[in-house]
Short mmCIF file of C-alpha atoms in Angstrom, two decimals:
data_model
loop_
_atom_site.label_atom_id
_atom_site.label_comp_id
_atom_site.label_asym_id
_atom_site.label_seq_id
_atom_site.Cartn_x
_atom_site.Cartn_y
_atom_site.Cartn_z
CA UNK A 1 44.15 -46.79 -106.06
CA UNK A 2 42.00 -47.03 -102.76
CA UNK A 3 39.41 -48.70 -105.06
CA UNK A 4 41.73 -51.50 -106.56
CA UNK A 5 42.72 -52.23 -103.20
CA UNK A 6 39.82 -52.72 -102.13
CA UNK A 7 38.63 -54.99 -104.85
CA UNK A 8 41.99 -57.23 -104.01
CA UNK A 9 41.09 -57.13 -100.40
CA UNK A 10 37.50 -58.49 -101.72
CA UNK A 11 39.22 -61.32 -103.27
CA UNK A 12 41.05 -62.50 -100.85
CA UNK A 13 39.39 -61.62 -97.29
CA UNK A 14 35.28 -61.66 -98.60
CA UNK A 15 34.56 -58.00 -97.00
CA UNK A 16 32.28 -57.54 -99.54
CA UNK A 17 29.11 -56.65 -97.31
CA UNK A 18 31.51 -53.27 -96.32
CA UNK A 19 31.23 -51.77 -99.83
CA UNK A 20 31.13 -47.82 -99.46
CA UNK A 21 31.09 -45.33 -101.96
CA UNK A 22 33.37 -42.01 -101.87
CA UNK A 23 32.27 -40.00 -99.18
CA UNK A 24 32.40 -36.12 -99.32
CA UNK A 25 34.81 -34.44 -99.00
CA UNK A 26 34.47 -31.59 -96.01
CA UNK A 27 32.46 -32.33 -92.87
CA UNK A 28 29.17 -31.27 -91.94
CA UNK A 29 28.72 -28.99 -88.93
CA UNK A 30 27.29 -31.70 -86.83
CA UNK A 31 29.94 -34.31 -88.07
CA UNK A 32 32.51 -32.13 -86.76
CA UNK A 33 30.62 -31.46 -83.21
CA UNK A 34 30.35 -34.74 -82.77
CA UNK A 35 33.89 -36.02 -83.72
CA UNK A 36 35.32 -33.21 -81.44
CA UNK A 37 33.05 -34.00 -78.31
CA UNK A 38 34.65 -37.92 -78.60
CA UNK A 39 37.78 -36.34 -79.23
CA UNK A 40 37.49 -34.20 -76.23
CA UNK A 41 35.74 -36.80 -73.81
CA UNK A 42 39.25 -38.94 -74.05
CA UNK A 43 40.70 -35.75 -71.91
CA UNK A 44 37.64 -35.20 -69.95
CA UNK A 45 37.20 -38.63 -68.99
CA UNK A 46 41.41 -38.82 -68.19
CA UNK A 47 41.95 -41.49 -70.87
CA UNK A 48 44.71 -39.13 -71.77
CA UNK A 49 46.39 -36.09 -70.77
CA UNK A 50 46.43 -35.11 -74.07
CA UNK A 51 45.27 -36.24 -77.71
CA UNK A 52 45.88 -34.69 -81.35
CA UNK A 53 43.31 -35.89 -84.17
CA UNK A 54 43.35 -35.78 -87.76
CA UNK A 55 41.13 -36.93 -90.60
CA UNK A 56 41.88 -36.35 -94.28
CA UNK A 57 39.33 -37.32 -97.52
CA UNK A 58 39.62 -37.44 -100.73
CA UNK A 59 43.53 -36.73 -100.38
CA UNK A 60 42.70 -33.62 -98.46
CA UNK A 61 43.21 -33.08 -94.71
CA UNK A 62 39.57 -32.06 -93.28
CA UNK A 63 39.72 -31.53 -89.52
CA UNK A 64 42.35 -31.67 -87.05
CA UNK A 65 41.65 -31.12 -83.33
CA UNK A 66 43.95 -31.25 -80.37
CA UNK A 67 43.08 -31.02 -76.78
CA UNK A 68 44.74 -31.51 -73.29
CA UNK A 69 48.43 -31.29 -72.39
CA UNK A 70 51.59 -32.39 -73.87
CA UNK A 71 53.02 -31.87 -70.17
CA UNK A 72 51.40 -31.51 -67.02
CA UNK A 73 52.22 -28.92 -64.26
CA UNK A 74 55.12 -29.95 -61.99
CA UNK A 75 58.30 -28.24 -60.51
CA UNK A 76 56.46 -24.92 -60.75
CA UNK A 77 55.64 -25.22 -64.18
CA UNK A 78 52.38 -25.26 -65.56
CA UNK A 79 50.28 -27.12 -68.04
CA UNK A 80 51.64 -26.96 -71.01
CA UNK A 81 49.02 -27.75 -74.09
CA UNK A 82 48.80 -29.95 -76.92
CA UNK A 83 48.79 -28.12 -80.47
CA UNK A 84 48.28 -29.93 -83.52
CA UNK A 85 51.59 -28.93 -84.41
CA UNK A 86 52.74 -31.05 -81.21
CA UNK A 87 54.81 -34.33 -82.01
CA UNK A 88 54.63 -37.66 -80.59
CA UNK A 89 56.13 -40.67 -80.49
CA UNK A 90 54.49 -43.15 -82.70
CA UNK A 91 55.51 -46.61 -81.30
CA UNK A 92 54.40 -49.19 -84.21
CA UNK A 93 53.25 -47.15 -86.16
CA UNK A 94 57.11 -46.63 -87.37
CA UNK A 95 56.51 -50.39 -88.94
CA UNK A 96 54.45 -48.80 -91.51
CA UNK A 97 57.61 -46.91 -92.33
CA UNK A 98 60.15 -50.15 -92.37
CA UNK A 99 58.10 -52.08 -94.94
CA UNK A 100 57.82 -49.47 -97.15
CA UNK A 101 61.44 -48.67 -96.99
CA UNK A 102 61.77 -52.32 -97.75
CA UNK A 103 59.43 -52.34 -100.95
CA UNK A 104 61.10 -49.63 -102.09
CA UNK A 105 64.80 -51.15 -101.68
CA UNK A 106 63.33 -54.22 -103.68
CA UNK A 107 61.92 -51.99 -106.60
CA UNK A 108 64.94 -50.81 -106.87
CA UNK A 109 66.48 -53.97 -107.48
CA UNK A 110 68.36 -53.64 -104.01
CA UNK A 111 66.83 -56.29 -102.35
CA UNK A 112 64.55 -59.61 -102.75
CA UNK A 113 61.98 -60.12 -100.58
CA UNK A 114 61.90 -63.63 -100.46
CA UNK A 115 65.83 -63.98 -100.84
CA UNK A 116 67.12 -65.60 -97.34
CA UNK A 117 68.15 -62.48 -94.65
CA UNK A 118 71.55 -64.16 -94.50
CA UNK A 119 71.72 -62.45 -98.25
CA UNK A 120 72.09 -59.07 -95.96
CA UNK A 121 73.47 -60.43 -91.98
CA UNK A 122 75.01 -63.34 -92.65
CA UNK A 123 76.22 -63.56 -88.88
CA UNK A 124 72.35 -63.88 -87.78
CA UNK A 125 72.36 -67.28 -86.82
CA UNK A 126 68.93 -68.40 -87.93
CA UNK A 127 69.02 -65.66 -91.11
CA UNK A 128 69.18 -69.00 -93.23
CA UNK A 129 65.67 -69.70 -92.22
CA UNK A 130 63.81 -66.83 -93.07
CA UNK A 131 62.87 -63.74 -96.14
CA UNK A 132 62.42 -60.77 -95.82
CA UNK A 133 58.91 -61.40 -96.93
CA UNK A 134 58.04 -63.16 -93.69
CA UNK A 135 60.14 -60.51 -91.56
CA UNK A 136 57.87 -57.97 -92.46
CA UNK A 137 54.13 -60.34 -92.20
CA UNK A 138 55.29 -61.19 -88.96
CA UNK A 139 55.80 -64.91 -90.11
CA UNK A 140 59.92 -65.51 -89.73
CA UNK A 141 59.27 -67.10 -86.19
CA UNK A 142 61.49 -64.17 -84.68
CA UNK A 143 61.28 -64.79 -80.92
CA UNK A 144 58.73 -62.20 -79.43
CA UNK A 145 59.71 -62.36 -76.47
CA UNK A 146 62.09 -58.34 -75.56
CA UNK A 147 62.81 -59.06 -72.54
CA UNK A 148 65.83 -60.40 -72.92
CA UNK A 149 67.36 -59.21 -75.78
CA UNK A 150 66.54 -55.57 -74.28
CA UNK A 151 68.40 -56.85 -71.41
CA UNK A 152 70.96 -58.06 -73.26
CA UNK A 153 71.31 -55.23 -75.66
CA UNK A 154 70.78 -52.07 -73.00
CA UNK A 155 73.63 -52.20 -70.86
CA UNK A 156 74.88 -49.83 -68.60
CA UNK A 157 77.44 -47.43 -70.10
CA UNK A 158 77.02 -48.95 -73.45
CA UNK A 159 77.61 -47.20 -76.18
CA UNK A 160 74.64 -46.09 -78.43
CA UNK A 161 76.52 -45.74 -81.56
CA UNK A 162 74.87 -47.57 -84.06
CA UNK A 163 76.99 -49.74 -85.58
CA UNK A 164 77.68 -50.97 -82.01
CA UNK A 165 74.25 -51.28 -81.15
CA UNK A 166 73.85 -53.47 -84.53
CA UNK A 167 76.37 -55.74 -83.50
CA UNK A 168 75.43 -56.29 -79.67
CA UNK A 169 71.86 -56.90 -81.03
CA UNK A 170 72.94 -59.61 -83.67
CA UNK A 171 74.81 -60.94 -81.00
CA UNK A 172 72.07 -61.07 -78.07
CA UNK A 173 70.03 -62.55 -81.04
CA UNK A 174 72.36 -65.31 -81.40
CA UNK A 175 72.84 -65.87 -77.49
CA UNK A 176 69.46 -65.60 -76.13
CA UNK A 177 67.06 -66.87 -78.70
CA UNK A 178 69.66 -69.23 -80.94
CA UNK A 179 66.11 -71.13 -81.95
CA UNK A 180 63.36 -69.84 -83.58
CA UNK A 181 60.03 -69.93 -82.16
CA UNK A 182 58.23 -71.88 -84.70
CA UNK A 183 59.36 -72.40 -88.29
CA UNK A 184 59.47 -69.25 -90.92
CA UNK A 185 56.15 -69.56 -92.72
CA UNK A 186 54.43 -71.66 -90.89
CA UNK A 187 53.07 -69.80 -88.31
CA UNK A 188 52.49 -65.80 -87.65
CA UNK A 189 53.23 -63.77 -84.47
CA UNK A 190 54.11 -60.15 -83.99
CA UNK A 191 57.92 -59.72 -83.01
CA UNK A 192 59.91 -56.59 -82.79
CA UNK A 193 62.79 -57.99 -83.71
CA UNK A 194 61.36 -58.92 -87.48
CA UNK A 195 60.88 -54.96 -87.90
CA UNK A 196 64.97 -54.40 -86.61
CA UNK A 197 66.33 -56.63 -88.79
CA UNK A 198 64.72 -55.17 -91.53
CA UNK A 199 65.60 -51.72 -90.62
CA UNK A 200 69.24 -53.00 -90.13
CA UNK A 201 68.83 -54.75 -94.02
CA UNK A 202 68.18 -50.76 -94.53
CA UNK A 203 71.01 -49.71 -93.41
CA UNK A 204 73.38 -52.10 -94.77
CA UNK A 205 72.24 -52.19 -97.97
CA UNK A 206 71.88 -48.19 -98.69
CA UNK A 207 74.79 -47.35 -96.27
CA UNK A 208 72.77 -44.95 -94.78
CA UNK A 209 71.55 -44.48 -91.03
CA UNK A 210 67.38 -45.74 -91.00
CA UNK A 211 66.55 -42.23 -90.47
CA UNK A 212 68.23 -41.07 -93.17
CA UNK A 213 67.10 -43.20 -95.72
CA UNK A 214 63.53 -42.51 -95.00
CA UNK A 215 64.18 -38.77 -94.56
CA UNK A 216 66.02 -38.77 -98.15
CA UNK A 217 63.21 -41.20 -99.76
CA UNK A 218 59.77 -40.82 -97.70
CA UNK A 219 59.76 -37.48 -95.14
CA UNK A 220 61.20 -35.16 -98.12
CA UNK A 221 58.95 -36.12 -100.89
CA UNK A 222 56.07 -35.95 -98.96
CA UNK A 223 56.35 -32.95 -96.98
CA UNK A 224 56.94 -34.62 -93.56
CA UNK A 225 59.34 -32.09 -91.90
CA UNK A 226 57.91 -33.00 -88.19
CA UNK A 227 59.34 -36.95 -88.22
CA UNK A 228 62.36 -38.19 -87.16
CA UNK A 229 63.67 -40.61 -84.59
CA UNK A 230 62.27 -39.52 -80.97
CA UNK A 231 63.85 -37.99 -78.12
CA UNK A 232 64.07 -38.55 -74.36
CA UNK A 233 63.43 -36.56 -72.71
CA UNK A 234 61.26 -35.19 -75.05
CA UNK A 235 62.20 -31.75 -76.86
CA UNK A 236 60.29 -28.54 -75.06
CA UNK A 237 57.99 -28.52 -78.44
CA UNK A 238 57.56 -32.26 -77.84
CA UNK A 239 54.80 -34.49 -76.10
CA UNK A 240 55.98 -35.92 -72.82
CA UNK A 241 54.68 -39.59 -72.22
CA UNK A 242 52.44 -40.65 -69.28
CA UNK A 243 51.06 -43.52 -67.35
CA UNK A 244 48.15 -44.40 -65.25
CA UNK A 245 46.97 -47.83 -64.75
CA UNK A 246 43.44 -47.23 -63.68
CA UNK A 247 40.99 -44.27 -64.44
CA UNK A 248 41.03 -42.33 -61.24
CA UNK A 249 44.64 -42.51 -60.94
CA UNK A 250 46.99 -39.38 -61.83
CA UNK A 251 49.15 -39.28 -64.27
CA UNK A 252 52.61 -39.92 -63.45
CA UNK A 253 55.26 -39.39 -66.30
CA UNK A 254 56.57 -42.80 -67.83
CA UNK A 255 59.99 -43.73 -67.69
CA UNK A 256 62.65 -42.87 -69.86
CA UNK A 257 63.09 -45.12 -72.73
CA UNK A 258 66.26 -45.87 -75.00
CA UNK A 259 65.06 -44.63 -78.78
CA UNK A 260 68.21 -46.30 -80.41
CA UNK A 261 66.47 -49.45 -79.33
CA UNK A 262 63.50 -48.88 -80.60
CA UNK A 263 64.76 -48.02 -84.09
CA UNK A 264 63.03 -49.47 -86.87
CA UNK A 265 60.44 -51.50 -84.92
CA UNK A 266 58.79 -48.28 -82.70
CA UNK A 267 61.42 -45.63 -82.58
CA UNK A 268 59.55 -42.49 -85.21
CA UNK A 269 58.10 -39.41 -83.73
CA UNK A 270 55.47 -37.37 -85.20
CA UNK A 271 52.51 -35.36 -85.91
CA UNK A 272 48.91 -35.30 -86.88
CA UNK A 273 49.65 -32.74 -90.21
CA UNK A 274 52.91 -35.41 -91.36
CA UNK A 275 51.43 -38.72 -90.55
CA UNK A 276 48.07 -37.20 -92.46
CA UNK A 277 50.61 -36.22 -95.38
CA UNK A 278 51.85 -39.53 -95.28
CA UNK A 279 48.67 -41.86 -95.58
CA UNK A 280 47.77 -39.46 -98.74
CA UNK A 281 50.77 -40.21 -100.14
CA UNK A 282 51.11 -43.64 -99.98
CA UNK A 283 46.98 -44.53 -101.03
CA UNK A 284 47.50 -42.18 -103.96
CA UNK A 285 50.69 -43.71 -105.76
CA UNK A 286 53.48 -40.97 -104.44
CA UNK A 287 55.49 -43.63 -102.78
CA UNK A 288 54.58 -47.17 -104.31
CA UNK A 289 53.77 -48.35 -107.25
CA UNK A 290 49.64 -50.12 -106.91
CA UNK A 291 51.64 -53.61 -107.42
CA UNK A 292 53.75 -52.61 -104.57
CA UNK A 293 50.77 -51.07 -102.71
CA UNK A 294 48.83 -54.47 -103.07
CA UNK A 295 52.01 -56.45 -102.04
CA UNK A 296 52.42 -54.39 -98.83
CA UNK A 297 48.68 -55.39 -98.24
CA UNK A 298 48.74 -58.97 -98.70
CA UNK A 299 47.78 -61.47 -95.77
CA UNK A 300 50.35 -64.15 -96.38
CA UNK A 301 48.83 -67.31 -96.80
CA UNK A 302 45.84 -65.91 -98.35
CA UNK A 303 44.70 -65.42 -94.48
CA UNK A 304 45.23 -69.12 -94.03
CA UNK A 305 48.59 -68.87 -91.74
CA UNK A 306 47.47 -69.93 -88.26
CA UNK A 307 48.87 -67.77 -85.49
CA UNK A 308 51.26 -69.12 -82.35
CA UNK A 309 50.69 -68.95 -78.85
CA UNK A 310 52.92 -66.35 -76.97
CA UNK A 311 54.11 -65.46 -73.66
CA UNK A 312 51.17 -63.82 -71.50
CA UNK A 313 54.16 -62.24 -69.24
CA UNK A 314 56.22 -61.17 -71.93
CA UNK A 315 56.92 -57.44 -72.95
CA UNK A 316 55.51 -57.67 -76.28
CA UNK A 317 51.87 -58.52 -77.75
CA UNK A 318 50.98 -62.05 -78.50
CA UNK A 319 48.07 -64.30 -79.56
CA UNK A 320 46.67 -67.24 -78.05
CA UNK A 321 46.80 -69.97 -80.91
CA UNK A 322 43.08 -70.80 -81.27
CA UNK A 323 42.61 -71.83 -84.99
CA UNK A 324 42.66 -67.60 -86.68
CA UNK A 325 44.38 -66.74 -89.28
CA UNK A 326 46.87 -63.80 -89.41
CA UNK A 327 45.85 -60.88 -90.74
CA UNK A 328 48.98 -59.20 -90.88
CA UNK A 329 50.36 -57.64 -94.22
CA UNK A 330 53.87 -55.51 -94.27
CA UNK A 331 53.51 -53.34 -91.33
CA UNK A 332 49.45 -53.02 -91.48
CA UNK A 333 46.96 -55.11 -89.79
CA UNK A 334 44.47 -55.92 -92.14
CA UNK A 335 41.38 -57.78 -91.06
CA UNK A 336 39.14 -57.77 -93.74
CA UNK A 337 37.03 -55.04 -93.02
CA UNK A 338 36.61 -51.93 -94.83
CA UNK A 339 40.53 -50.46 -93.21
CA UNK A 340 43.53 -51.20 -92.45
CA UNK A 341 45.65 -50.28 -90.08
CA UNK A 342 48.57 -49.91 -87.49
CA UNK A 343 48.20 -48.97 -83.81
CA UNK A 344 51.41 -48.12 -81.86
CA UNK A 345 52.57 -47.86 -78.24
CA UNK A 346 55.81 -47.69 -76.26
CA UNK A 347 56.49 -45.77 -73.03
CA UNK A 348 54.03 -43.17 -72.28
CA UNK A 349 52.15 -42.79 -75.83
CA UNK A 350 49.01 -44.97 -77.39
CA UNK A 351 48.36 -43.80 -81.42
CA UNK A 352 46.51 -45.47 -84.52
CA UNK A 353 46.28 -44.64 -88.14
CA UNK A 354 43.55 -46.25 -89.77
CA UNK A 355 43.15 -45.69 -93.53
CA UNK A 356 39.22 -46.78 -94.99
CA UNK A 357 38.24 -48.23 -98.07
CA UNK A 358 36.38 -44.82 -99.37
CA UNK A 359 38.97 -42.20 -99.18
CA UNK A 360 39.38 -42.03 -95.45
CA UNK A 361 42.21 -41.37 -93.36
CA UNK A 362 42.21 -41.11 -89.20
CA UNK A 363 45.39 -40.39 -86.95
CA UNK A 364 45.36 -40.54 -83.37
CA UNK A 365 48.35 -39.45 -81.25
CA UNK A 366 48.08 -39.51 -77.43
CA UNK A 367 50.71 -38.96 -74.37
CA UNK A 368 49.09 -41.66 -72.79
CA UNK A 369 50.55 -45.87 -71.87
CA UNK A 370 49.42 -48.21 -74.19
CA UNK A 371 48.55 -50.60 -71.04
CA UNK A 372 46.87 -48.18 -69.26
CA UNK A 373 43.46 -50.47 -67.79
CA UNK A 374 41.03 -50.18 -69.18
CA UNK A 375 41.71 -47.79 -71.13
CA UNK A 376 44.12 -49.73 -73.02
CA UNK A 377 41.10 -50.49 -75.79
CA UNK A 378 40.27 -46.86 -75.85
CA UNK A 379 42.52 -45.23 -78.50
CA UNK A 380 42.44 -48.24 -81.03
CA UNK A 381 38.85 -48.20 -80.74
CA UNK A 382 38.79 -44.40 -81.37
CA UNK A 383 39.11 -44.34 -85.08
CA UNK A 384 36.57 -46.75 -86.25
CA UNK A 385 34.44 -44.71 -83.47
CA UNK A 386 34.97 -41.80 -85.55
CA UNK A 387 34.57 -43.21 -88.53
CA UNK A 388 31.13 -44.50 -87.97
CA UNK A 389 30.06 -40.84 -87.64
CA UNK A 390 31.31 -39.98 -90.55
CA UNK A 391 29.84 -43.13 -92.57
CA UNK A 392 26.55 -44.37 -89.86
CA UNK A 393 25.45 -46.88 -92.28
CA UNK A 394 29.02 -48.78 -92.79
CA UNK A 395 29.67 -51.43 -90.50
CA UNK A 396 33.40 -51.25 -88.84
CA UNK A 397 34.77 -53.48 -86.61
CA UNK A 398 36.70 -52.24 -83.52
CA UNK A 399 40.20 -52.02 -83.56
CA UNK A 400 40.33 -53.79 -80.22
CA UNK A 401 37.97 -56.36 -81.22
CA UNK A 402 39.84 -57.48 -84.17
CA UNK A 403 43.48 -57.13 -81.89
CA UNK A 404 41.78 -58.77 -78.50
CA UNK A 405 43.37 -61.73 -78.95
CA UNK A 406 47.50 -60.19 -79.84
CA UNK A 407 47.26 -58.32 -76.46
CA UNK A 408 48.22 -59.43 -73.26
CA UNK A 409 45.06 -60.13 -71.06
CA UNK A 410 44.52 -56.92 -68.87
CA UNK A 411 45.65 -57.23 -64.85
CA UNK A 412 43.36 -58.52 -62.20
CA UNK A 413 41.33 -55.34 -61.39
CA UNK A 414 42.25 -53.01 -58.96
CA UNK A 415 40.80 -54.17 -55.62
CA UNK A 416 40.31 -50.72 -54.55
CA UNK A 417 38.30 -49.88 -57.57
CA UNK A 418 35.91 -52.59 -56.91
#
């Protein structure tokens, strides 16, 4: 299946200079010393207190590695380690999750995915406007702007139930972005939002809670008994999430952070062995059919889809609007290189899951702030780093490099760093 991807991909993004055959599957000896000294510099180097690696080939999981803490000493207590058993919370990665839910809902006949979202919330003010389709490419002009819906949404005392949360969110939608921010189709730029209306179409539809339905119809069939909707604080067997905003800095634990809220757009926790399980699964026809597969990897627009300007001091990513194309399918970046993928962040934890053209899956999962400076770059650069050992002679782009322009620009450098 990896290879009639690829050969759509071909087609419709000309990557064909990246052609790689399938590469072996175990490591060599000096593969594997090398992978685990980069692993281990990202600790050394306090990138992260902690990190958990995985790489799987030819649908079979290869090498996993985990080094640091999942908590630091404090209170008396000591370090406690990372194990490769260790979960974390994913952050966007969970997106991956939501569009396949989605796919799977419309080969079921449960849902269209270009039928209008007022088909499934009619109360959404602008659900008129938009698919489904272009909730989950990232093109339905949702604001992307959290701030205030989080505001608006998050109250003190409120209660977390979800059906109340679903209301007070349609709501806040309605009062404090009643206009889109461009027109659905015309434009692409990532927004949370798109992901929670989708994972509230999930819930509607099935009658089930988000969790559920992938538990019942994704975690079960594929073995994935470490995922589920994350915790704060985090479980004793759990990761605890960290900050630092320059290198020399300590580590200071991040701030508590609503999961309910999160939800479909960033709210999954996991580990290296499920998330692993996962990408074998899906590139091998488990979960979706290769129509399906190819669907969930389509640019819309053919790539031609010009992306919007954002808000620089706004809590989620944006682009500035210089000409590019997306290059966003349903819940994968995909550039045109030789992999797609999906990074993720939230409070405390940076991760990426990069799946290659020849057979090749990576997982990161670190306890450390995705806007941590400079390290910010570091884990979504990691797995094309890695990869590059494994395959010297195949060019890969950074992950950074191709996502440069859909981050906020780092902070003015620390004046007592200069």
């Amino acid at each position: 299946m990896l290879a009639g991807w690829f050969a759509f991909l071909l087609a419709g993004c000309g990557a064909g200079s990246n052609v790689t055959t399938q590469l072996p599957g175990e490591l060599t000896a000096a593969q594997t010393q090398a992978i685990t000294a980069l692993v281990q510099q990202q600790v050394t180097s306090n990138v992260t207190p902690g990190i958990a690696v995985g790489i799987a080939r030819g649908g079979k999981i290869v090498y996993t590695q985990a080094f640091g803490n999942r908590r630091l000493a404090g209170g008396g207590t000591p370090n406690e380690p990372v194990l490769i058993t260790t979960p974390f919370a994913l952050g966007s990665m969970t997106k991956e999750f939501t569009t396949t839910a989605i796919l799977l809902l419309a080969a079921s006949g449960q849902v269209s995915l270009d039928a209008p979202l007022s088909t499934y919330i009619p109360e959404y003010v602008n659900a008129p406007q938009m698919t489904l389709r272009q909730l989950a490419t990232m093109t339905a002009g949702v604001p992307a702007n959290d701030g205030p819906l989080y505001e608006a949404i998050i109250t003190p005392g409120a209660t977390p139930s979800q059906a109340v949360l679903s209301q007070r969110t349609i709501a806040a939608l309605n009062a404090a972005t009643p206009t889109l921010d461009f027109a659905p189709g015309t434009k692409m730029a990532y927004a949370n939002y798109g992901m929670w209306l989708l994972g509230e179409v999930i819930r509607r539809v099935t009658g089930m809670s988000y969790a559920g339905f992938l538990t019942q119809n994704i975690f079960a069939k594929v073995g994935m008994t470490s995922t589920y909707l994350f915790n704060f604080p985090p479980l004793d067997n759990e990761a605890e999430g960290y900050a630092h905003d320059y290198l020399p800095d300590p580590f200071v634990p991040s701030p508590d952070f609503p999961a309910i809220y999160l939800d479909a757009q960033g709210g999954l926790e996991s580990t290296v062995h499920d998330i692993l399980a996962w990408d074998i699964a899906l590139t091998s026809g488990q979960i979706l059919s290769s129509a399906q597969y190819q669907t969930m990897l389509t640019v819309p627009g053919n790539g031609t889809i010009p992306t919007v300007i954002g808000d620089p001091n706004g809590e989620i990513l944006y682009r500035d609007n210089d000409g590019s194309p997306t290059m966003y399918g349903m819940g994968w970046f995909v550039p045109g290189a030789n992999y797609y993928f999906h990074p993720g962040g939230t409070n405390g934890f940076t991760s990426q899951n990069a799946n290659f053209n020849d057979g090749t899956s990576i997982v990161i999962l670190t306890n450390q702030h995705l806007n941590s400076v400079p390290i910010g770059d570091a884990i979504p650069n990691l797995a094309p780093q890695i990869y590059r050992i494994l395959a010297p002679g195949v060019t890969t782009p950074d992950a950074f490099t191709i996502l440069k322009q859909l981050t906020v620009p780092p902070p003015t450098p620390d004046p007592l760093e200069e």
